[in-house]
PDB file of C-alpha atoms in Angstrom:
ATOM      1  CA  UNK A   1      67.931 -29.566  -3.840  1.00 61.00           C
ATOM      2  CA  UNK A   2      67.480 -30.077  -7.684  1.00 61.00           C
ATOM      3  CA  UNK A   3      63.993 -31.931  -6.563  1.00 64.00           C
ATOM      4  CA  UNK A   4      62.928 -28.793  -4.336  1.00 65.00           C
ATOM      5  CA  UNK A   5      63.738 -26.280  -6.996  1.00 54.00           C
ATOM      6  CA  UNK A   6      61.939 -28.308  -9.722  1.00 64.00           C
ATOM      7  CA  UNK A   7      58.746 -29.082  -7.289  1.00 60.00           C
ATOM      8  CA  UNK A   8      58.511 -25.329  -6.403  1.00 64.00           C
ATOM      9  CA  UNK A   9      58.676 -24.233 -10.238  1.00 65.00           C
ATOM     10  CA  UNK A  10      56.135 -26.680 -10.991  1.00 59.00           C
ATOM     11  CA  UNK A  11      53.661 -25.894  -8.340  1.00 61.00           C
ATOM     12  CA  UNK A  12      54.139 -22.045  -9.198  1.00 60.00           C
ATOM     13  CA  UNK A  13      53.272 -22.944 -12.651  1.00 58.00           C
ATOM     14  CA  UNK A  14      50.397 -24.996 -11.506  1.00 60.00           C
ATOM     15  CA  UNK A  15      48.924 -21.919  -9.435  1.00 58.00           C
ATOM     16  CA  UNK A  16      49.293 -19.391 -12.196  1.00 59.00           C
ATOM     17  CA  UNK A  17      47.760 -21.651 -14.904  1.00 55.00           C
ATOM     18  CA  UNK A  18      44.504 -21.886 -12.555  1.00 56.00           C
ATOM     19  CA  UNK A  19      44.568 -18.430 -11.762  1.00 57.00           C
ATOM     20  CA  UNK A  20      45.112 -17.412 -15.306  1.00 56.00           C
ATOM     21  CA  UNK A  21      42.295 -19.982 -16.459  1.00 53.00           C
ATOM     22  CA  UNK A  22      39.799 -18.338 -14.185  1.00 54.00           C
ATOM     23  CA  UNK A  23      40.339 -14.863 -15.147  1.00 55.00           C
ATOM     24  CA  UNK A  24      39.854 -15.913 -18.975  1.00 55.00           C
ATOM     25  CA  UNK A  25      36.295 -17.719 -18.411  1.00 60.00           C
ATOM     26  CA  UNK A  26      33.538 -15.145 -19.523  1.00 68.00           C
ATOM     27  CA  UNK A  27      29.821 -15.336 -20.569  1.00 85.00           C
ATOM     28  CA  UNK A  28      28.693 -12.778 -22.894  1.00 86.00           C
ATOM     29  CA  UNK A  29      25.641 -10.628 -21.769  1.00 85.00           C
ATOM     30  CA  UNK A  30      23.634  -7.541 -22.865  1.00 88.00           C
ATOM     31  CA  UNK A  31      20.731  -5.589 -21.646  1.00 87.00           C
ATOM     32  CA  UNK A  32      18.130  -3.162 -23.162  1.00 88.00           C
ATOM     33  CA  UNK A  33      15.601  -0.872 -21.815  1.00 86.00           C
ATOM     34  CA  UNK A  34      11.916  -0.883 -23.161  1.00 85.00           C
ATOM     35  CA  UNK A  35       9.270   1.855 -23.343  1.00 83.00           C
ATOM     36  CA  UNK A  36       6.702  -0.207 -21.089  1.00 79.00           C
ATOM     37  CA  UNK A  37       5.265   2.651 -19.289  1.00 82.00           C
ATOM     38  CA  UNK A  38       4.045   1.918 -15.488  1.00 84.00           C
ATOM     39  CA  UNK A  39       1.559  -0.088 -13.704  1.00 84.00           C
ATOM     40  CA  UNK A  40      -1.047   1.333 -11.228  1.00 84.00           C
ATOM     41  CA  UNK A  41      -3.192  -0.035  -8.668  1.00 85.00           C
ATOM     42  CA  UNK A  42      -6.785   0.448  -8.391  1.00 86.00           C
ATOM     43  CA  UNK A  43      -8.820   1.411  -5.422  1.00 90.00           C
ATOM     44  CA  UNK A  44     -11.988   0.135  -3.274  1.00 93.00           C
ATOM     45  CA  UNK A  45     -13.752   2.322  -1.167  1.00 95.00           C
ATOM     46  CA  UNK A  46     -17.125   2.457   0.820  1.00 96.00           C
ATOM     47  CA  UNK A  47     -18.867   5.366   2.152  1.00 96.00           C
ATOM     48  CA  UNK A  48     -22.432   5.712   3.588  1.00 95.00           C
ATOM     49  CA  UNK A  49     -24.342   8.703   2.511  1.00 95.00           C
ATOM     50  CA  UNK A  50     -26.438  10.792   4.956  1.00 92.00           C
ATOM     51  CA  UNK A  51     -29.758   9.206   4.586  1.00 95.00           C
ATOM     52  CA  UNK A  52     -30.014   6.345   6.979  1.00 95.00           C
ATOM     53  CA  UNK A  53     -33.402   5.761   8.533  1.00 96.00           C
ATOM     54  CA  UNK A  54     -34.931   3.414  11.017  1.00 97.00           C
ATOM     55  CA  UNK A  55     -38.337   1.973  10.563  1.00 98.00           C
ATOM     56  CA  UNK A  56     -40.585  -0.225  12.647  1.00 97.00           C
ATOM     57  CA  UNK A  57     -42.255  -2.912   9.986  1.00 98.00           C
ATOM     58  CA  UNK A  58     -43.803  -5.091  12.767  1.00 97.00           C
ATOM     59  CA  UNK A  59     -47.188  -6.446  11.268  1.00 96.00           C
ATOM     60  CA  UNK A  60     -46.902  -4.475   8.093  1.00 96.00           C
ATOM     61  CA  UNK A  61     -46.190  -0.980   9.921  1.00 96.00           C
ATOM     62  CA  UNK A  62     -43.969   1.528   8.282  1.00 97.00           C
ATOM     63  CA  UNK A  63     -43.322   3.782  11.044  1.00 96.00           C
ATOM     64  CA  UNK A  64     -40.087   5.946  11.517  1.00 97.00           C
ATOM     65  CA  UNK A  65     -38.514   5.303  14.854  1.00 96.00           C
ATOM     66  CA  UNK A  66     -35.644   6.451  16.764  1.00 93.00           C
ATOM     67  CA  UNK A  67     -33.954   3.192  17.860  1.00 88.00           C
ATOM     68  CA  UNK A  68     -32.647   4.808  21.034  1.00 87.00           C
ATOM     69  CA  UNK A  69     -35.942   5.472  22.517  1.00 90.00           C
ATOM     70  CA  UNK A  70     -38.080   2.574  20.838  1.00 91.00           C
ATOM     71  CA  UNK A  71     -38.622  -0.177  23.309  1.00 93.00           C
ATOM     72  CA  UNK A  72     -38.351  -3.719  21.357  1.00 94.00           C
ATOM     73  CA  UNK A  73     -40.695  -6.814  22.525  1.00 95.00           C
ATOM     74  CA  UNK A  74     -41.059 -10.053  21.285  1.00 96.00           C
ATOM     75  CA  UNK A  75     -42.630  -9.821  17.944  1.00 97.00           C
ATOM     76  CA  UNK A  76     -41.068  -6.426  16.700  1.00 97.00           C
ATOM     77  CA  UNK A  77     -39.061  -6.069  13.543  1.00 97.00           C
ATOM     78  CA  UNK A  78     -37.006  -2.992  13.011  1.00 97.00           C
ATOM     79  CA  UNK A  79     -35.440  -2.116   9.615  1.00 97.00           C
ATOM     80  CA  UNK A  80     -32.372   0.244   8.822  1.00 97.00           C
ATOM     81  CA  UNK A  81     -32.365   1.463   5.246  1.00 98.00           C
ATOM     82  CA  UNK A  82     -29.147   3.153   4.025  1.00 97.00           C
ATOM     83  CA  UNK A  83     -27.613   4.158   0.701  1.00 98.00           C
ATOM     84  CA  UNK A  84     -23.734   3.312   0.423  1.00 97.00           C
ATOM     85  CA  UNK A  85     -21.512   4.558  -2.223  1.00 96.00           C
ATOM     86  CA  UNK A  86     -18.926   2.162  -3.661  1.00 95.00           C
ATOM     87  CA  UNK A  87     -15.950   3.731  -5.194  1.00 93.00           C
ATOM     88  CA  UNK A  88     -14.204   0.906  -7.396  1.00 90.00           C
ATOM     89  CA  UNK A  89     -11.550   1.182  -9.935  1.00 89.00           C
ATOM     90  CA  UNK A  90      -9.769  -1.816 -11.450  1.00 86.00           C
ATOM     91  CA  UNK A  91      -9.954  -4.710 -13.801  1.00 85.00           C
ATOM     92  CA  UNK A  92     -11.945  -7.504 -12.542  1.00 85.00           C
ATOM     93  CA  UNK A  93     -12.951  -5.937  -9.258  1.00 89.00           C
ATOM     94  CA  UNK A  94     -15.685  -7.669  -6.933  1.00 92.00           C
ATOM     95  CA  UNK A  95     -16.112  -7.512  -3.318  1.00 95.00           C
ATOM     96  CA  UNK A  96     -18.103  -8.929  -0.718  1.00 96.00           C
ATOM     97  CA  UNK A  97     -20.397  -6.646   1.245  1.00 97.00           C
ATOM     98  CA  UNK A  98     -22.172  -7.549   4.761  1.00 97.00           C
ATOM     99  CA  UNK A  99     -22.768  -5.774   7.871  1.00 97.00           C
ATOM    100  CA  UNK A 100     -20.045  -5.908  10.663  1.00 96.00           C
ATOM    101  CA  UNK A 101     -21.431  -8.164  13.498  1.00 94.00           C
ATOM    102  CA  UNK A 102     -19.180  -6.853  16.003  1.00 95.00           C
ATOM    103  CA  UNK A 103     -20.499  -3.061  15.583  1.00 95.00           C
ATOM    104  CA  UNK A 104     -23.770  -4.375  17.237  1.00 95.00           C
ATOM    105  CA  UNK A 105     -23.035  -4.349  20.894  1.00 95.00           C
ATOM    106  CA  UNK A 106     -24.882  -4.686  23.975  1.00 94.00           C
ATOM    107  CA  UNK A 107     -26.559  -7.345  26.199  1.00 94.00           C
ATOM    108  CA  UNK A 108     -25.692 -10.789  25.399  1.00 95.00           C
ATOM    109  CA  UNK A 109     -29.074 -12.368  25.892  1.00 95.00           C
ATOM    110  CA  UNK A 110     -30.868  -9.907  23.988  1.00 95.00           C
ATOM    111  CA  UNK A 111     -28.066 -10.128  21.038  1.00 95.00           C
ATOM    112  CA  UNK A 112     -28.481 -13.716  20.870  1.00 95.00           C
ATOM    113  CA  UNK A 113     -32.374 -13.593  20.913  1.00 96.00           C
ATOM    114  CA  UNK A 114     -32.375 -11.290  17.865  1.00 96.00           C
ATOM    115  CA  UNK A 115     -32.158 -12.141  14.260  1.00 96.00           C
ATOM    116  CA  UNK A 116     -30.361  -9.940  11.862  1.00 97.00           C
ATOM    117  CA  UNK A 117     -30.686  -9.952   8.174  1.00 97.00           C
ATOM    118  CA  UNK A 118     -29.261  -7.974   5.366  1.00 98.00           C
ATOM    119  CA  UNK A 119     -30.373  -7.253   1.718  1.00 98.00           C
ATOM    120  CA  UNK A 120     -28.697  -5.331  -0.725  1.00 98.00           C
ATOM    121  CA  UNK A 121     -29.691  -4.014  -3.915  1.00 97.00           C
ATOM    122  CA  UNK A 122     -28.381  -1.775  -6.719  1.00 96.00           C
ATOM    123  CA  UNK A 123     -29.341  -0.209 -10.177  1.00 94.00           C
ATOM    124  CA  UNK A 124     -25.445   0.470 -11.079  1.00 92.00           C
ATOM    125  CA  UNK A 125     -23.867  -2.489  -9.762  1.00 93.00           C
ATOM    126  CA  UNK A 126     -24.337  -6.232 -10.142  1.00 94.00           C
ATOM    127  CA  UNK A 127     -25.244  -7.631  -6.650  1.00 96.00           C
ATOM    128  CA  UNK A 128     -25.298 -11.409  -5.955  1.00 95.00           C
ATOM    129  CA  UNK A 129     -26.215 -13.064  -2.567  1.00 96.00           C
ATOM    130  CA  UNK A 130     -23.475 -15.197  -1.428  1.00 94.00           C
ATOM    131  CA  UNK A 131     -24.195 -19.114  -1.269  1.00 91.00           C
ATOM    132  CA  UNK A 132     -21.769 -19.344   1.700  1.00 91.00           C
ATOM    133  CA  UNK A 133     -23.388 -16.460   3.886  1.00 93.00           C
ATOM    134  CA  UNK A 134     -26.821 -15.204   3.432  1.00 94.00           C
ATOM    135  CA  UNK A 135     -25.927 -11.820   4.939  1.00 96.00           C
ATOM    136  CA  UNK A 136     -23.125 -11.254   2.277  1.00 97.00           C
ATOM    137  CA  UNK A 137     -23.382 -10.014  -1.268  1.00 97.00           C
ATOM    138  CA  UNK A 138     -20.908 -10.126  -4.016  1.00 95.00           C
ATOM    139  CA  UNK A 139     -21.130  -6.882  -5.645  1.00 95.00           C
ATOM    140  CA  UNK A 140     -19.566  -6.046  -9.250  1.00 92.00           C
ATOM    141  CA  UNK A 141     -19.552  -2.273  -9.673  1.00 87.00           C
ATOM    142  CA  UNK A 142     -20.232  -1.319 -13.557  1.00 82.00           C
ATOM    143  CA  UNK A 143     -18.420   2.134 -13.171  1.00 84.00           C
ATOM    144  CA  UNK A 144     -15.982   3.852 -11.009  1.00 88.00           C
ATOM    145  CA  UNK A 145     -18.653   4.682  -8.731  1.00 92.00           C
ATOM    146  CA  UNK A 146     -21.965   2.915  -7.874  1.00 94.00           C
ATOM    147  CA  UNK A 147     -24.455   3.032  -5.426  1.00 95.00           C
ATOM    148  CA  UNK A 148     -26.161   0.328  -3.153  1.00 97.00           C
ATOM    149  CA  UNK A 149     -29.186   0.262  -1.060  1.00 98.00           C
ATOM    150  CA  UNK A 150     -28.764  -1.850   2.147  1.00 98.00           C
ATOM    151  CA  UNK A 151     -31.635  -2.877   4.399  1.00 98.00           C
ATOM    152  CA  UNK A 152     -30.505  -4.176   7.686  1.00 98.00           C
ATOM    153  CA  UNK A 153     -33.556  -6.091   9.454  1.00 98.00           C
ATOM    154  CA  UNK A 154     -33.178  -6.796  13.177  1.00 97.00           C
ATOM    155  CA  UNK A 155     -36.260  -8.820  14.990  1.00 97.00           C
ATOM    156  CA  UNK A 156     -37.000 -10.198  18.297  1.00 96.00           C
ATOM    157  CA  UNK A 157     -39.035 -13.319  17.498  1.00 96.00           C
ATOM    158  CA  UNK A 158     -42.102 -13.536  19.502  1.00 95.00           C
ATOM    159  CA  UNK A 159     -41.096 -17.002  20.972  1.00 95.00           C
ATOM    160  CA  UNK A 160     -38.345 -15.032  22.544  1.00 93.00           C
ATOM    161  CA  UNK A 161     -38.165 -15.526  26.509  1.00 92.00           C
ATOM    162  CA  UNK A 162     -34.632 -13.790  26.978  1.00 92.00           C
ATOM    163  CA  UNK A 163     -33.164 -10.316  26.595  1.00 91.00           C
ATOM    164  CA  UNK A 164     -35.994  -8.573  28.963  1.00 92.00           C
ATOM    165  CA  UNK A 165     -34.441  -5.306  29.954  1.00 92.00           C
ATOM    166  CA  UNK A 166     -31.564  -5.591  27.920  1.00 92.00           C
ATOM    167  CA  UNK A 167     -30.224  -2.830  25.424  1.00 92.00           C
ATOM    168  CA  UNK A 168     -28.500  -3.303  21.912  1.00 92.00           C
ATOM    169  CA  UNK A 169     -26.323  -0.517  20.648  1.00 92.00           C
ATOM    170  CA  UNK A 170     -26.908  -0.198  16.875  1.00 91.00           C
ATOM    171  CA  UNK A 171     -25.540   3.112  16.552  1.00 88.00           C
ATOM    172  CA  UNK A 172     -22.379   2.136  15.256  1.00 91.00           C
ATOM    173  CA  UNK A 173     -23.790   0.048  12.977  1.00 94.00           C
ATOM    174  CA  UNK A 174     -21.225  -0.879  10.105  1.00 96.00           C
ATOM    175  CA  UNK A 175     -21.008  -2.397   6.519  1.00 97.00           C
ATOM    176  CA  UNK A 176     -17.737  -3.850   5.048  1.00 97.00           C
ATOM    177  CA  UNK A 177     -16.588  -4.305   1.654  1.00 96.00           C
ATOM    178  CA  UNK A 178     -13.686  -6.878   1.047  1.00 95.00           C
ATOM    179  CA  UNK A 179     -12.554  -7.681  -2.279  1.00 94.00           C
ATOM    180  CA  UNK A 180     -12.690 -11.087  -3.423  1.00 91.00           C
ATOM    181  CA  UNK A 181     -10.047 -13.068  -5.051  1.00 86.00           C
ATOM    182  CA  UNK A 182     -10.045 -13.028  -8.925  1.00 85.00           C
ATOM    183  CA  UNK A 183     -12.032 -16.002 -10.386  1.00 76.00           C
ATOM    184  CA  UNK A 184     -13.801 -16.811  -7.401  1.00 69.00           C
TER     185      UNK A 184
END
């Protein structure tokens, strides 16, 4: 009996030591608040001005056309000129500007037969043609609002043998502006 009582007392003392030791272990800590203010994000926007116009530039012409009623034949070249406004606020902000290929729909043979090119210029932003894609331009706005001039050209080469009687819908022609990664 004496061994049982002694063993129980020793076990209880061991448990008490373990529990007491766990309760006395502590690390010091502290915290402080600062007046670091807040961080805000910038913005990137693109809007089309109401000055878009189509021109037939075939063989040096410069005739305003309505693409809905003009009938393109092999050898014709049409050009759309539009002013876009870029809103760009934020440090290190650059973006790729291009036309949305999927915004031109219609007869697949005529769509495949035409060539489509884009040119972009600006006096209020830096514009550099991408080395990866001829129809993409890297735009670096110099102020919160910059204006760029886009010239979209669609041509049906004189060598084209497909696309007769087809229709292309360019009425929903869209341009996209996508931020590039910093340092690229």
